[in-house]
């Protein structure tokens, strides 16, 4: 399962504060931050990623999934980006 849609910053905040998610992972972005939310009871993940629009604007895209590989790929990408930042 993979459901993807653009969300507002307010919707992102509501998801992050939702008590149904046992864990929230935070990853710094450029203009907006990225998040990974876990709901272990339903084996559901929500990946919230910054989407570049132009040099002045970004938006957020939320992906709801139960695909562990998709989550692992997201985490790997975030780790690589953090390594690049640390190397600078």
mmCIF file with all atom_site columns, C-alpha atoms in Angstrom:
data_model
loop_
_atom_site.group_PDB
_atom_site.id
_atom_site.type_symbol
_atom_site.label_atom_id
_atom_site.label_alt_id
_atom_site.label_comp_id
_atom_site.label_asym_id
_atom_site.label_entity_id
_atom_site.label_seq_id
_atom_site.pdbx_PDB_ins_code
_atom_site.Cartn_x
_atom_site.Cartn_y
_atom_site.Cartn_z
_atom_site.occupancy
_atom_site.B_iso_or_equiv
_atom_site.pdbx_formal_charge
_atom_site.auth_seq_id
_atom_site.auth_comp_id
_atom_site.auth_asym_id
_atom_site.auth_atom_id
_atom_site.pdbx_PDB_model_num
ATOM 1  C CA . UNK A 1 1  ? 0.000  0.000  0.000  1.00 0.00 ? 1  UNK A CA 1
ATOM 2  C CA . UNK A 1 2  ? 1.221  3.481  -0.867 1.00 0.00 ? 2  UNK A CA 1
ATOM 3  C CA . UNK A 1 3  ? -0.930 6.598  -0.639 1.00 0.00 ? 3  UNK A CA 1
ATOM 4  C CA . UNK A 1 4  ? 0.730  9.902  -1.448 1.00 0.00 ? 4  UNK A CA 1
ATOM 5  C CA . UNK A 1 5  ? -0.587 13.463 -1.322 1.00 0.00 ? 5  UNK A CA 1
ATOM 6  C CA . UNK A 1 6  ? 0.520  17.017 -0.755 1.00 0.00 ? 6  UNK A CA 1
ATOM 7  C CA . UNK A 1 7  ? -0.251 18.387 2.712  1.00 0.00 ? 7  UNK A CA 1
ATOM 8  C CA . UNK A 1 8  ? -0.119 21.769 4.418  1.00 0.00 ? 8  UNK A CA 1
ATOM 9  C CA . UNK A 1 9  ? 2.170  22.678 7.281  1.00 0.00 ? 9  UNK A CA 1
ATOM 10 C CA . UNK A 1 10 ? -0.857 22.652 9.594  1.00 0.00 ? 10 UNK A CA 1
ATOM 11 C CA . UNK A 1 11 ? -1.758 19.101 8.515  1.00 0.00 ? 11 UNK A CA 1
ATOM 12 C CA . UNK A 1 12 ? 1.855  18.077 9.120  1.00 0.00 ? 12 UNK A CA 1
ATOM 13 C CA . UNK A 1 13 ? 1.718  19.476 12.644 1.00 0.00 ? 13 UNK A CA 1
ATOM 14 C CA . UNK A 1 14 ? -1.542 17.622 13.337 1.00 0.00 ? 14 UNK A CA 1
ATOM 15 C CA . UNK A 1 15 ? 0.052  14.352 12.209 1.00 0.00 ? 15 UNK A CA 1
ATOM 16 C CA . UNK A 1 16 ? 3.151  14.887 14.324 1.00 0.00 ? 16 UNK A CA 1
ATOM 17 C CA . UNK A 1 17 ? 1.064  15.597 17.413 1.00 0.00 ? 17 UNK A CA 1
ATOM 18 C CA . UNK A 1 18 ? -1.293 12.641 16.791 1.00 0.00 ? 18 UNK A CA 1
ATOM 19 C CA . UNK A 1 19 ? -1.071 10.274 19.799 1.00 0.00 ? 19 UNK A CA 1
ATOM 20 C CA . UNK A 1 20 ? -1.625 7.214  17.563 1.00 0.00 ? 20 UNK A CA 1
ATOM 21 C CA . UNK A 1 21 ? 1.982  7.430  16.397 1.00 0.00 ? 21 UNK A CA 1
ATOM 22 C CA . UNK A 1 22 ? 4.332  5.870  18.918 1.00 0.00 ? 22 UNK A CA 1
ATOM 23 C CA . UNK A 1 23 ? 7.489  7.301  17.381 1.00 0.00 ? 23 UNK A CA 1
ATOM 24 C CA . UNK A 1 24 ? 8.339  10.331 15.312 1.00 0.00 ? 24 UNK A CA 1
ATOM 25 C CA . UNK A 1 25 ? 11.630 10.625 13.443 1.00 0.00 ? 25 UNK A CA 1
ATOM 26 C CA . UNK A 1 26 ? 12.840 14.129 12.581 1.00 0.00 ? 26 UNK A CA 1
ATOM 27 C CA . UNK A 1 27 ? 15.223 14.891 9.706  1.00 0.00 ? 27 UNK A CA 1
ATOM 28 C CA . UNK A 1 28 ? 16.283 18.437 8.792  1.00 0.00 ? 28 UNK A CA 1
ATOM 29 C CA . UNK A 1 29 ? 15.332 19.643 5.340  1.00 0.00 ? 29 UNK A CA 1
ATOM 30 C CA . UNK A 1 30 ? 16.102 22.805 3.420  1.00 0.00 ? 30 UNK A CA 1
ATOM 31 C CA . UNK A 1 31 ? 13.104 25.074 4.019  1.00 0.00 ? 31 UNK A CA 1
ATOM 32 C CA . UNK A 1 32 ? 10.853 22.452 5.646  1.00 0.00 ? 32 UNK A CA 1
ATOM 33 C CA . UNK A 1 33 ? 11.791 19.409 7.711  1.00 0.00 ? 33 UNK A CA 1
ATOM 34 C CA . UNK A 1 34 ? 11.161 15.736 6.931  1.00 0.00 ? 34 UNK A CA 1
ATOM 35 C CA . UNK A 1 35 ? 9.504  13.256 9.285  1.00 0.00 ? 35 UNK A CA 1
ATOM 36 C CA . UNK A 1 36 ? 8.855  9.557  9.668  1.00 0.00 ? 36 UNK A CA 1
ATOM 37 C CA . UNK A 1 37 ? 5.876  8.540  11.813 1.00 0.00 ? 37 UNK A CA 1
ATOM 38 C CA . UNK A 1 38 ? 5.337  4.979  13.106 1.00 0.00 ? 38 UNK A CA 1
ATOM 39 C CA . UNK A 1 39 ? 2.139  3.264  14.165 1.00 0.00 ? 39 UNK A CA 1
ATOM 40 C CA . UNK A 1 40 ? 3.359  -0.151 15.322 1.00 0.00 ? 40 UNK A CA 1
ATOM 41 C CA . UNK A 1 41 ? -0.146 -1.435 16.133 1.00 0.00 ? 41 UNK A CA 1
ATOM 42 C CA . UNK A 1 42 ? -1.281 -1.122 12.516 1.00 0.00 ? 42 UNK A CA 1
ATOM 43 C CA . UNK A 1 43 ? 2.183  -1.535 10.949 1.00 0.00 ? 43 UNK A CA 1
ATOM 44 C CA . UNK A 1 44 ? 1.738  1.819  9.232  1.00 0.00 ? 44 UNK A CA 1
ATOM 45 C CA . UNK A 1 45 ? 4.297  4.463  8.400  1.00 0.00 ? 45 UNK A CA 1
ATOM 46 C CA . UNK A 1 46 ? 3.825  8.026  7.232  1.00 0.00 ? 46 UNK A CA 1
ATOM 47 C CA . UNK A 1 47 ? 6.770  9.631  5.487  1.00 0.00 ? 47 UNK A CA 1
ATOM 48 C CA . UNK A 1 48 ? 6.574  13.412 5.266  1.00 0.00 ? 48 UNK A CA 1
ATOM 49 C CA . UNK A 1 49 ? 9.085  14.855 2.808  1.00 0.00 ? 49 UNK A CA 1
ATOM 50 C CA . UNK A 1 50 ? 9.904  18.332 1.676  1.00 0.00 ? 50 UNK A CA 1
ATOM 51 C CA . UNK A 1 51 ? 9.203  18.871 -2.018 1.00 0.00 ? 51 UNK A CA 1
ATOM 52 C CA . UNK A 1 52 ? 11.179 21.603 -3.767 1.00 0.00 ? 52 UNK A CA 1
ATOM 53 C CA . UNK A 1 53 ? 9.023  24.081 -5.707 1.00 0.00 ? 53 UNK A CA 1
ATOM 54 C CA . UNK A 1 54 ? 11.533 26.884 -6.345 1.00 0.00 ? 54 UNK A CA 1
ATOM 55 C CA . UNK A 1 55 ? 14.358 28.647 -4.503 1.00 0.00 ? 55 UNK A CA 1
ATOM 56 C CA . UNK A 1 56 ? 11.806 30.458 -2.318 1.00 0.00 ? 56 UNK A CA 1
ATOM 57 C CA . UNK A 1 57 ? 9.206  27.759 -1.764 1.00 0.00 ? 57 UNK A CA 1
ATOM 58 C CA . UNK A 1 58 ? 8.865  24.161 -0.660 1.00 0.00 ? 58 UNK A CA 1
ATOM 59 C CA . UNK A 1 59 ? 5.803  22.089 0.100  1.00 0.00 ? 59 UNK A CA 1
ATOM 60 C CA . UNK A 1 60 ? 5.232  18.836 1.988  1.00 0.00 ? 60 UNK A CA 1
ATOM 61 C CA . UNK A 1 61 ? 4.268  15.457 0.580  1.00 0.00 ? 61 UNK A CA 1
ATOM 62 C CA . UNK A 1 62 ? 2.933  12.752 2.903  1.00 0.00 ? 62 UNK A CA 1
ATOM 63 C CA . UNK A 1 63 ? 3.169  9.092  1.957  1.00 0.00 ? 63 UNK A CA 1
ATOM 64 C CA . UNK A 1 64 ? 1.229  6.528  3.991  1.00 0.00 ? 64 UNK A CA 1
ATOM 65 C CA . UNK A 1 65 ? 2.598  3.030  3.537  1.00 0.00 ? 65 UNK A CA 1
ATOM 66 C CA . UNK A 1 66 ? 3.167  -0.377 5.068  1.00 0.00 ? 66 UNK A CA 1
ATOM 67 C CA . UNK A 1 67 ? 6.139  -1.032 2.744  1.00 0.00 ? 67 UNK A CA 1
ATOM 68 C CA . UNK A 1 68 ? 9.236  -1.418 4.925  1.00 0.00 ? 68 UNK A CA 1
ATOM 69 C CA . UNK A 1 69 ? 11.550 -1.122 1.897  1.00 0.00 ? 69 UNK A CA 1
ATOM 70 C CA . UNK A 1 70 ? 10.134 2.318  1.080  1.00 0.00 ? 70 UNK A CA 1
ATOM 71 C CA . UNK A 1 71 ? 10.792 3.367  4.681  1.00 0.00 ? 71 UNK A CA 1
ATOM 72 C CA . UNK A 1 72 ? 14.319 1.932  4.607  1.00 0.00 ? 72 UNK A CA 1
ATOM 73 C CA . UNK A 1 73 ? 15.044 3.824  1.373  1.00 0.00 ? 73 UNK A CA 1
ATOM 74 C CA . UNK A 1 74 ? 13.805 7.055  2.958  1.00 0.00 ? 74 UNK A CA 1
ATOM 75 C CA . UNK A 1 75 ? 16.007 6.513  6.017  1.00 0.00 ? 75 UNK A CA 1
ATOM 76 C CA . UNK A 1 76 ? 19.040 5.714  3.868  1.00 0.00 ? 76 UNK A CA 1
ATOM 77 C CA . UNK A 1 77 ? 18.525 8.909  1.842  1.00 0.00 ? 77 UNK A CA 1
ATOM 78 C CA . UNK A 1 78 ? 18.187 10.979 5.019  1.00 0.00 ? 78 UNK A CA 1
ATOM 79 C CA . UNK A 1 79 ? 21.354 9.457  6.487  1.00 0.00 ? 79 UNK A CA 1
ATOM 80 C CA . UNK A 1 80 ? 23.282 10.194 3.275  1.00 0.00 ? 80 UNK A CA 1
ATOM 81 C CA . UNK A 1 81 ? 22.107 13.808 3.267  1.00 0.00 ? 81 UNK A CA 1
ATOM 82 C CA . UNK A 1 82 ? 23.085 14.255 6.920  1.00 0.00 ? 82 UNK A CA 1
ATOM 83 C CA . UNK A 1 83 ? 26.522 12.764 6.175  1.00 0.00 ? 83 UNK A CA 1
ATOM 84 C CA . UNK A 1 84 ? 26.985 15.319 3.370  1.00 0.00 ? 84 UNK A CA 1
ATOM 85 C CA . UNK A 1 85 ? 26.069 18.167 5.715  1.00 0.00 ? 85 UNK A CA 1
ATOM 86 C CA . UNK A 1 86 ? 28.475 16.897 8.380  1.00 0.00 ? 86 UNK A CA 1
ATOM 87 C CA . UNK A 1 87 ? 31.296 16.601 5.822  1.00 0.00 ? 87 UNK A CA 1
ATOM 88 C CA . UNK A 1 88 ? 31.029 20.291 4.873  1.00 0.00 ? 88 UNK A CA 1
#
